[in-house]
Amino acid sequence: MGAVEIWNAMEVAEEARENPNLSSDIRSSSLTVDHSLSLPHMKPRIIELCKDLFKKWSELDDSRFSVETVSGGITNLLLKASVKEESGNDVSVTVRLYGPNTEYVINRERELQAIKYLSAAGFGAKLLGVFGNGMVQSFINARTLIESDMRKPKIAAEIAKQLRKFHEVEIPGSKEPQLWIDISKFFEKASVLEFDDSEKQRMYKMISFKEIHDEIVELKELTGLLNAPVVFAHNDLLCGNLMVNDEEEKLYLIDFEYGSYNYRGFDIGNHFNEYAGYDCDYSLYPNKDEQYHFFRHYLQPDNPLEVPDKDIEALYVESNTYMLASHLYWALWGIIQAKMSPIDFDYLNYFFLRYNEYKRQKEKSFLLARSYLSGSGTR
Ligand SMILES: Nc1ncnc2c1ncn2[C@@H]1O[C@H](COP(=O)(O)OP(=O)(O)OP(=O)(O)O)[C@@H](O)[C@H]1O
């Protein structure tokens, strides 16, 4: 965590204080927590952080605090800190420690800016505080979805409805879609790596960056013809980033690390790719009926059965063309992670899974888009 990021965190808290319509009680602390500590060693530091951020807890005895791990996450460490207040109330918050080297693939400044506005619009956990290398948010009492939940008609309709609302949130700043900017940044980084591990280097050498470059150019050109609307997109809507409280029937979209202005079809196509789950079983990609169900609830949440066919068809083409861009994006992300991430995961294999699926789907999706653009429809 460099000085610039700490400064950014402070600035966000400052700005939020000045604008009471946003989360007016975002606190800030300059403390940092060493990501590599074991939980017992980390606990006193987390308590110190909580006390520094929330003055009402500053005098409480340490024995009133408990700290546990919620998730190792692929990119962060997420902890739950609970406090027994003097009134007898139990209050829980999450403490997120950014993973080492995640700044290569995540723009933290962009993330904090988005969280402020999305959390004020009722999305995700409430942002309570920021510190040197992470943030504190409200704890959500809900279960995390598993991949098969996402295709259940009732849940799919609710995801579509919430995603539509999400896409309507306005985040100040540039509205330029980030997809090709991010892909080109990933490409620049991914194409000049060297691995100390000889097996990784051997696999890396099998990648043709010339071929990937040509694919990027070709796909960018084709998607450009679709005139897809640009919205503030989540960009990483996998089951782990969806939570539901079954009793209250409330769905939560969480984790806005990759959020940015982007093409509507990218967010939806990317979500459909996630039906494959953590095992990347792409035979689980939603069929046309499942997609149409989603589109109806996305396009007209209050009147899903009245959506004109031409609007559904346009979104079908858009989503299934940008679905290819999602494969390229995460394939390149995988190469960078293979080099930068301390997490023991076969990211190079992940590159091949995503890129091979791109190649498998390319012809069908290109044909769909081209026949739609030439006016001969999608059937
Ligand atoms: N505010 C919250 N309250 C309760 N649980 C949460 C909260 N935020 C996240 N979680 C749980 O922790 C898991 C990981 O969270 P999140 O996706 O934000 O972390 P991450 O490190 O970015 O993970 P990944 O890189 O795998 O997406 C979620 O799937 C969810 O189960």
Short mmCIF file of C-alpha atoms in Angstrom, two decimals, residues 9-364:
data_model
loop_
_atom_site.label_atom_id
_atom_site.label_comp_id
_atom_site.label_asym_id
_atom_site.label_seq_id
_atom_site.Cartn_x
_atom_site.Cartn_y
_atom_site.Cartn_z
CA ALA A 9 -8.62 6.73 0.96
CA MET A 10 -8.40 9.90 3.04
CA GLU A 11 -9.75 11.96 0.20
CA VAL A 12 -12.76 9.71 -0.23
CA ALA A 13 -13.60 10.00 3.45
CA GLU A 14 -13.13 13.77 3.27
CA GLU A 15 -15.35 14.12 0.24
CA ALA A 16 -18.05 11.98 1.81
CA ARG A 17 -18.03 14.20 4.89
CA GLU A 18 -18.56 17.21 2.67
CA ASN A 19 -21.50 15.61 0.89
CA PRO A 20 -24.07 14.45 3.44
CA ASN A 21 -26.17 12.72 0.77
CA LEU A 22 -23.44 10.15 0.45
CA SER A 23 -22.42 7.89 3.30
CA SER A 24 -21.98 10.74 5.78
CA ASP A 25 -20.31 8.64 8.42
CA ILE A 26 -17.37 7.17 6.52
CA ARG A 27 -14.43 7.29 8.93
CA SER A 28 -10.78 7.11 8.02
CA SER A 29 -7.67 5.79 9.70
CA SER A 30 -4.08 5.79 8.54
CA LEU A 31 -3.43 2.41 10.20
CA THR A 32 -2.44 -0.55 8.04
CA VAL A 33 -2.78 -4.23 8.87
CA ASP A 34 -0.14 -6.70 7.75
CA HIS A 35 -1.89 -9.13 5.42
CA SER A 36 0.58 -11.92 6.17
CA LEU A 37 -0.07 -12.14 9.94
CA SER A 38 -1.84 -15.19 11.33
CA LEU A 39 -5.33 -14.53 12.66
CA PRO A 40 -4.30 -14.57 16.37
CA HIS A 41 -1.56 -12.03 15.63
CA MET A 42 -3.82 -9.98 13.43
CA LYS A 43 -6.64 -9.76 15.98
CA PRO A 44 -5.08 -7.07 18.25
CA ARG A 45 -4.34 -4.96 15.18
CA ILE A 46 -7.94 -5.28 13.95
CA ILE A 47 -9.24 -4.28 17.38
CA GLU A 48 -6.92 -1.26 17.37
CA LEU A 49 -8.21 -0.36 13.92
CA CYS A 50 -11.87 -0.66 14.98
CA LYS A 51 -11.21 1.51 18.02
CA ASP A 52 -9.42 4.09 15.91
CA LEU A 53 -12.22 4.24 13.35
CA PHE A 54 -15.22 4.11 15.68
CA LYS A 55 -14.78 6.33 18.70
CA LYS A 56 -17.73 4.77 20.57
CA TRP A 57 -15.70 1.55 20.77
CA SER A 58 -12.42 3.17 21.78
CA GLU A 59 -12.85 2.66 25.54
CA LEU A 60 -14.22 -0.89 25.33
CA ASP A 61 -12.19 -3.77 26.74
CA ASP A 62 -10.53 -5.94 24.09
CA SER A 63 -12.37 -8.97 25.45
CA ARG A 64 -15.58 -7.58 23.94
CA PHE A 65 -14.18 -8.02 20.41
CA SER A 66 -14.04 -11.18 18.36
CA VAL A 67 -12.46 -11.56 14.92
CA GLU A 68 -12.94 -14.37 12.43
CA THR A 69 -12.17 -15.02 8.77
CA VAL A 70 -15.11 -14.77 6.36
CA SER A 71 -13.26 -15.51 3.16
CA GLY A 72 -9.76 -15.84 1.86
CA GLY A 73 -11.22 -14.51 -1.42
CA ILE A 74 -9.24 -14.80 -4.62
CA THR A 75 -8.02 -11.26 -4.18
CA ASN A 76 -8.56 -10.09 -0.61
CA LEU A 77 -8.73 -11.22 2.97
CA LEU A 78 -12.14 -10.59 4.48
CA LEU A 79 -12.63 -10.65 8.25
CA LYS A 80 -15.67 -10.30 10.44
CA ALA A 81 -15.16 -8.22 13.57
CA SER A 82 -17.92 -8.41 16.18
CA VAL A 83 -18.27 -6.21 19.21
CA LYS A 84 -20.43 -6.62 22.28
CA GLU A 85 -21.35 -3.04 23.07
CA GLU A 86 -22.07 -1.86 26.62
CA SER A 87 -25.79 -1.82 25.85
CA GLY A 88 -25.56 -5.58 25.22
CA ASN A 89 -25.96 -5.14 21.45
CA ASP A 90 -23.81 -7.31 19.21
CA VAL A 91 -22.54 -5.34 16.23
CA SER A 92 -20.61 -6.88 13.34
CA VAL A 93 -18.61 -5.29 10.55
CA THR A 94 -16.42 -6.70 7.81
CA VAL A 95 -12.78 -5.67 7.52
CA ARG A 96 -11.34 -6.12 4.04
CA LEU A 97 -7.58 -6.23 3.57
CA TYR A 98 -6.56 -5.69 -0.03
CA GLY A 99 -4.47 -8.54 -1.37
CA PRO A 100 -0.81 -7.88 -2.18
CA ASN A 101 -0.20 -6.85 -5.81
CA THR A 102 -3.93 -6.48 -6.55
CA GLU A 103 -3.28 -2.93 -7.77
CA TYR A 104 -2.05 -4.49 -11.04
CA VAL A 105 -5.60 -5.51 -11.91
CA ILE A 106 -7.77 -3.34 -9.67
CA ASN A 107 -8.02 0.42 -9.67
CA ARG A 108 -8.66 1.15 -5.96
CA GLU A 109 -9.41 4.80 -6.52
CA ARG A 110 -12.13 3.89 -9.04
CA GLU A 111 -13.48 1.26 -6.63
CA LEU A 112 -13.78 3.63 -3.66
CA GLN A 113 -15.44 6.29 -5.76
CA ALA A 114 -18.01 3.77 -6.99
CA ILE A 115 -18.67 2.25 -3.55
CA LYS A 116 -19.57 5.65 -2.14
CA TYR A 117 -22.28 6.21 -4.69
CA LEU A 118 -23.48 2.60 -4.98
CA SER A 119 -23.71 2.20 -1.23
CA ALA A 120 -25.69 5.49 -1.04
CA ALA A 121 -28.02 4.06 -3.73
CA GLY A 122 -28.62 1.00 -1.53
CA PHE A 123 -26.27 -1.48 -3.21
CA GLY A 124 -23.94 -3.81 -1.38
CA ALA A 125 -22.64 -3.33 2.11
CA LYS A 126 -22.52 0.15 3.59
CA LEU A 127 -19.05 1.68 3.53
CA LEU A 128 -18.21 2.61 7.13
CA GLY A 129 -14.51 3.36 7.04
CA VAL A 130 -11.32 3.28 5.03
CA PHE A 131 -7.79 2.63 6.27
CA GLY A 132 -4.27 2.26 4.92
CA ASN A 133 -4.75 -1.05 3.09
CA GLY A 134 -8.43 -1.78 3.18
CA MET A 135 -11.93 -0.81 4.17
CA VAL A 136 -14.61 -1.56 6.76
CA GLN A 137 -18.17 -2.27 5.68
CA SER A 138 -21.43 -3.36 7.26
CA PHE A 139 -21.89 -7.10 7.69
CA ILE A 140 -24.63 -8.52 5.43
CA ASN A 141 -26.80 -11.21 6.99
CA ALA A 142 -27.39 -13.34 3.93
CA ARG A 143 -26.14 -16.46 2.21
CA THR A 144 -23.83 -16.38 -0.79
CA LEU A 145 -25.30 -17.86 -3.96
CA ILE A 146 -23.93 -21.00 -5.56
CA GLU A 147 -23.80 -21.21 -9.35
CA SER A 148 -26.98 -23.28 -9.74
CA ASP A 149 -28.96 -20.58 -7.86
CA MET A 150 -28.31 -18.06 -10.62
CA ARG A 151 -30.44 -19.96 -13.15
CA LYS A 152 -33.43 -20.45 -10.82
CA PRO A 153 -36.14 -18.41 -12.55
CA LYS A 154 -37.12 -16.39 -9.49
CA ILE A 155 -33.53 -15.55 -8.55
CA ALA A 156 -32.55 -14.87 -12.19
CA ALA A 157 -35.46 -12.41 -12.47
CA GLU A 158 -34.36 -10.65 -9.28
CA ILE A 159 -30.73 -10.47 -10.45
CA ALA A 160 -31.93 -8.96 -13.75
CA LYS A 161 -34.09 -6.43 -11.93
CA GLN A 162 -31.35 -5.41 -9.52
CA LEU A 163 -28.78 -5.24 -12.29
CA ARG A 164 -31.03 -2.88 -14.21
CA LYS A 165 -31.25 -0.60 -11.14
CA PHE A 166 -27.50 -0.88 -10.65
CA HIS A 167 -26.96 0.22 -14.25
CA GLU A 168 -29.04 3.31 -13.58
CA VAL A 169 -26.80 4.63 -10.80
CA GLU A 170 -24.82 7.61 -11.88
CA ILE A 171 -21.21 7.77 -10.78
CA PRO A 172 -19.48 11.13 -11.26
CA GLY A 173 -16.41 11.35 -13.44
CA SER A 174 -15.60 10.03 -16.89
CA LYS A 175 -18.32 7.95 -18.53
CA GLU A 176 -15.92 6.41 -21.01
CA PRO A 177 -16.41 2.62 -21.29
CA GLN A 178 -13.36 0.90 -19.84
CA LEU A 179 -13.52 -2.49 -21.56
CA TRP A 180 -11.01 -1.97 -24.37
CA ILE A 181 -8.86 0.36 -22.27
CA ASP A 182 -8.59 -2.33 -19.57
CA ILE A 183 -8.07 -5.12 -22.09
CA SER A 184 -5.32 -3.18 -23.77
CA LYS A 185 -3.64 -2.44 -20.38
CA PHE A 186 -3.88 -6.12 -19.46
CA PHE A 187 -2.48 -7.07 -22.87
CA GLU A 188 0.51 -4.72 -22.48
CA LYS A 189 1.36 -6.20 -19.09
CA ALA A 190 0.56 -9.82 -19.92
CA SER A 191 2.62 -9.95 -23.12
CA VAL A 192 5.99 -9.02 -21.59
CA LEU A 193 6.25 -11.35 -18.60
CA GLU A 194 8.87 -13.85 -17.61
CA PHE A 195 8.39 -16.62 -15.06
CA ASP A 196 11.08 -17.99 -12.74
CA ASP A 197 9.24 -21.30 -12.59
CA SER A 198 10.30 -23.23 -15.70
CA GLU A 199 6.97 -25.07 -16.08
CA LYS A 200 5.07 -21.77 -15.95
CA GLN A 201 7.52 -20.23 -18.42
CA ARG A 202 6.99 -23.19 -20.75
CA MET A 203 3.21 -22.77 -20.62
CA TYR A 204 3.52 -19.00 -21.04
CA LYS A 205 5.63 -19.47 -24.16
CA MET A 206 2.78 -21.46 -25.72
CA ILE A 207 0.61 -18.32 -25.78
CA SER A 208 0.52 -16.45 -29.08
CA PHE A 209 0.13 -12.78 -28.22
CA LYS A 210 0.03 -11.93 -31.92
CA GLU A 211 -3.06 -14.11 -32.26
CA ILE A 212 -4.68 -12.58 -29.15
CA HIS A 213 -3.93 -9.12 -30.43
CA ASP A 214 -5.67 -9.90 -33.73
CA GLU A 215 -8.67 -11.31 -31.86
CA ILE A 216 -8.94 -8.13 -29.76
CA VAL A 217 -8.87 -5.94 -32.86
CA GLU A 218 -11.47 -8.03 -34.67
CA LEU A 219 -13.85 -8.27 -31.72
CA LYS A 220 -13.52 -4.60 -30.85
CA GLU A 221 -14.48 -3.70 -34.39
CA LEU A 222 -17.50 -6.00 -34.41
CA THR A 223 -18.84 -4.95 -31.00
CA GLY A 224 -18.38 -1.32 -31.99
CA LEU A 225 -21.06 -1.80 -34.65
CA LEU A 226 -23.63 -2.83 -32.05
CA ASN A 227 -23.93 0.59 -30.42
CA ALA A 228 -24.36 -0.97 -27.00
CA PRO A 229 -25.49 1.42 -24.26
CA VAL A 230 -22.81 2.38 -21.76
CA VAL A 231 -23.78 2.05 -18.09
CA PHE A 232 -22.03 1.81 -14.76
CA ALA A 233 -21.37 -1.93 -14.82
CA HIS A 234 -20.48 -4.36 -12.04
CA ASN A 235 -18.22 -6.36 -14.41
CA ASP A 236 -17.78 -9.35 -12.09
CA LEU A 237 -21.23 -10.71 -11.38
CA LEU A 238 -20.38 -14.25 -10.33
CA CYS A 239 -22.28 -16.23 -7.70
CA GLY A 240 -19.75 -15.29 -4.97
CA ASN A 241 -20.69 -11.66 -5.51
CA LEU A 242 -24.41 -12.26 -5.03
CA MET A 243 -25.97 -12.79 -1.63
CA VAL A 244 -29.57 -13.44 -0.71
CA ASN A 245 -31.52 -13.23 2.50
CA ASP A 246 -34.15 -15.90 1.82
CA GLU A 247 -36.51 -14.81 4.61
CA GLU A 248 -36.57 -11.18 3.55
CA GLU A 249 -36.27 -12.18 -0.13
CA LYS A 250 -33.58 -9.58 -0.52
CA LEU A 251 -30.77 -9.89 -3.03
CA TYR A 252 -27.43 -8.15 -2.59
CA LEU A 253 -24.91 -7.37 -5.31
CA ILE A 254 -21.53 -7.06 -3.60
CA ASP A 255 -17.86 -6.48 -4.39
CA PHE A 256 -17.47 -3.60 -6.82
CA GLU A 257 -13.72 -4.00 -7.33
CA TYR A 258 -14.05 -4.26 -11.09
CA GLY A 259 -16.95 -1.80 -11.45
CA SER A 260 -16.63 0.85 -14.16
CA TYR A 261 -18.53 2.50 -16.96
CA ASN A 262 -18.84 -0.22 -19.52
CA TYR A 263 -21.03 -1.78 -22.19
CA ARG A 264 -24.33 -3.13 -20.87
CA GLY A 265 -23.92 -6.30 -22.93
CA PHE A 266 -20.52 -6.95 -21.37
CA ASP A 267 -21.95 -7.01 -17.85
CA ILE A 268 -24.73 -9.39 -18.88
CA GLY A 269 -22.59 -11.64 -21.12
CA ASN A 270 -19.99 -11.80 -18.36
CA HIS A 271 -22.68 -12.80 -15.86
CA PHE A 272 -23.88 -15.57 -18.20
CA ASN A 273 -20.31 -16.88 -18.47
CA GLU A 274 -20.35 -17.21 -14.69
CA TYR A 275 -23.11 -19.82 -14.88
CA ALA A 276 -20.16 -22.12 -15.57
CA GLY A 277 -19.17 -21.76 -11.92
CA TYR A 278 -15.75 -22.11 -10.36
CA ASP A 279 -15.14 -25.33 -12.36
CA CYS A 280 -15.56 -23.43 -15.64
CA ASP A 281 -18.10 -25.90 -17.00
CA TYR A 282 -19.25 -23.87 -20.00
CA SER A 283 -21.92 -26.40 -20.90
CA LEU A 284 -23.87 -24.58 -18.14
CA TYR A 285 -24.06 -21.35 -20.17
CA PRO A 286 -27.75 -20.29 -20.15
CA ASN A 287 -29.85 -21.39 -23.12
CA LYS A 288 -31.90 -18.98 -25.18
CA ASP A 289 -35.06 -19.38 -23.05
CA GLU A 290 -33.15 -18.73 -19.85
CA GLN A 291 -31.52 -15.69 -21.39
CA TYR A 292 -34.82 -14.31 -22.68
CA HIS A 293 -36.32 -14.69 -19.19
CA PHE A 294 -33.41 -12.65 -17.83
CA PHE A 295 -33.71 -10.00 -20.57
CA ARG A 296 -37.45 -9.52 -19.99
CA HIS A 297 -36.89 -8.78 -16.32
CA TYR A 298 -33.91 -6.59 -17.10
CA LEU A 299 -35.66 -4.56 -19.79
CA GLN A 300 -39.02 -4.13 -18.10
CA PRO A 301 -38.84 -5.18 -14.45
CA ASP A 302 -42.45 -4.10 -13.84
CA ASN A 303 -43.89 -5.59 -16.98
CA PRO A 304 -41.62 -8.42 -18.15
CA LEU A 305 -44.15 -10.05 -20.45
CA GLU A 306 -44.70 -6.90 -22.49
CA VAL A 307 -41.15 -6.41 -23.75
CA PRO A 308 -41.06 -5.97 -27.54
CA ASP A 309 -39.33 -8.86 -29.34
CA LYS A 310 -36.93 -6.54 -31.13
CA ASP A 311 -35.56 -5.21 -27.81
CA ILE A 312 -35.00 -8.74 -26.52
CA GLU A 313 -33.34 -9.76 -29.74
CA ALA A 314 -30.99 -6.74 -29.68
CA LEU A 315 -29.96 -7.53 -26.11
CA TYR A 316 -29.48 -11.19 -27.00
CA VAL A 317 -27.06 -10.28 -29.77
CA GLU A 318 -25.31 -7.66 -27.64
CA SER A 319 -24.81 -9.98 -24.64
CA ASN A 320 -23.65 -12.96 -26.69
CA THR A 321 -21.10 -10.89 -28.59
CA TYR A 322 -19.70 -9.16 -25.50
CA MET A 323 -19.64 -12.58 -23.83
CA LEU A 324 -16.56 -13.16 -26.03
CA ALA A 325 -14.93 -9.99 -24.71
CA SER A 326 -15.47 -11.29 -21.18
CA HIS A 327 -13.42 -14.40 -22.06
CA LEU A 328 -10.58 -12.27 -23.45
CA TYR A 329 -10.65 -9.93 -20.46
CA TRP A 330 -10.44 -12.67 -17.81
CA ALA A 331 -8.01 -14.74 -19.88
CA LEU A 332 -5.51 -11.84 -19.90
CA TRP A 333 -6.27 -11.12 -16.24
CA GLY A 334 -5.31 -14.74 -15.53
CA ILE A 335 -1.86 -14.30 -17.09
CA ILE A 336 -1.13 -11.24 -14.94
CA GLN A 337 -2.40 -12.98 -11.83
CA ALA A 338 -0.16 -15.98 -12.63
CA LYS A 339 2.82 -13.68 -12.28
CA MET A 340 1.68 -11.22 -9.58
CA SER A 341 -0.65 -13.04 -7.23
CA PRO A 342 0.74 -14.76 -4.14
CA ILE A 343 -2.27 -17.10 -4.21
CA ASP A 344 -1.57 -20.70 -5.06
CA PHE A 345 -3.96 -21.13 -7.97
CA ASP A 346 -3.26 -22.31 -11.51
CA TYR A 347 -3.96 -18.98 -13.20
CA LEU A 348 -2.19 -19.99 -16.43
CA ASN A 349 -4.54 -22.92 -16.74
CA TYR A 350 -7.37 -20.45 -16.16
CA PHE A 351 -6.05 -18.41 -19.09
CA PHE A 352 -6.25 -21.48 -21.36
CA LEU A 353 -9.75 -22.37 -20.13
CA ARG A 354 -11.07 -18.89 -20.92
CA TYR A 355 -9.19 -18.45 -24.19
CA ASN A 356 -10.14 -21.90 -25.49
CA GLU A 357 -13.77 -21.18 -24.69
CA TYR A 358 -13.44 -17.88 -26.56
CA LYS A 359 -12.22 -19.78 -29.62
CA ARG A 360 -15.00 -22.37 -29.28
CA GLN A 361 -17.70 -19.68 -29.17
CA LYS A 362 -16.22 -17.21 -31.61
CA GLU A 363 -17.70 -18.40 -34.89
CA LYS A 364 -21.25 -18.78 -33.57
#
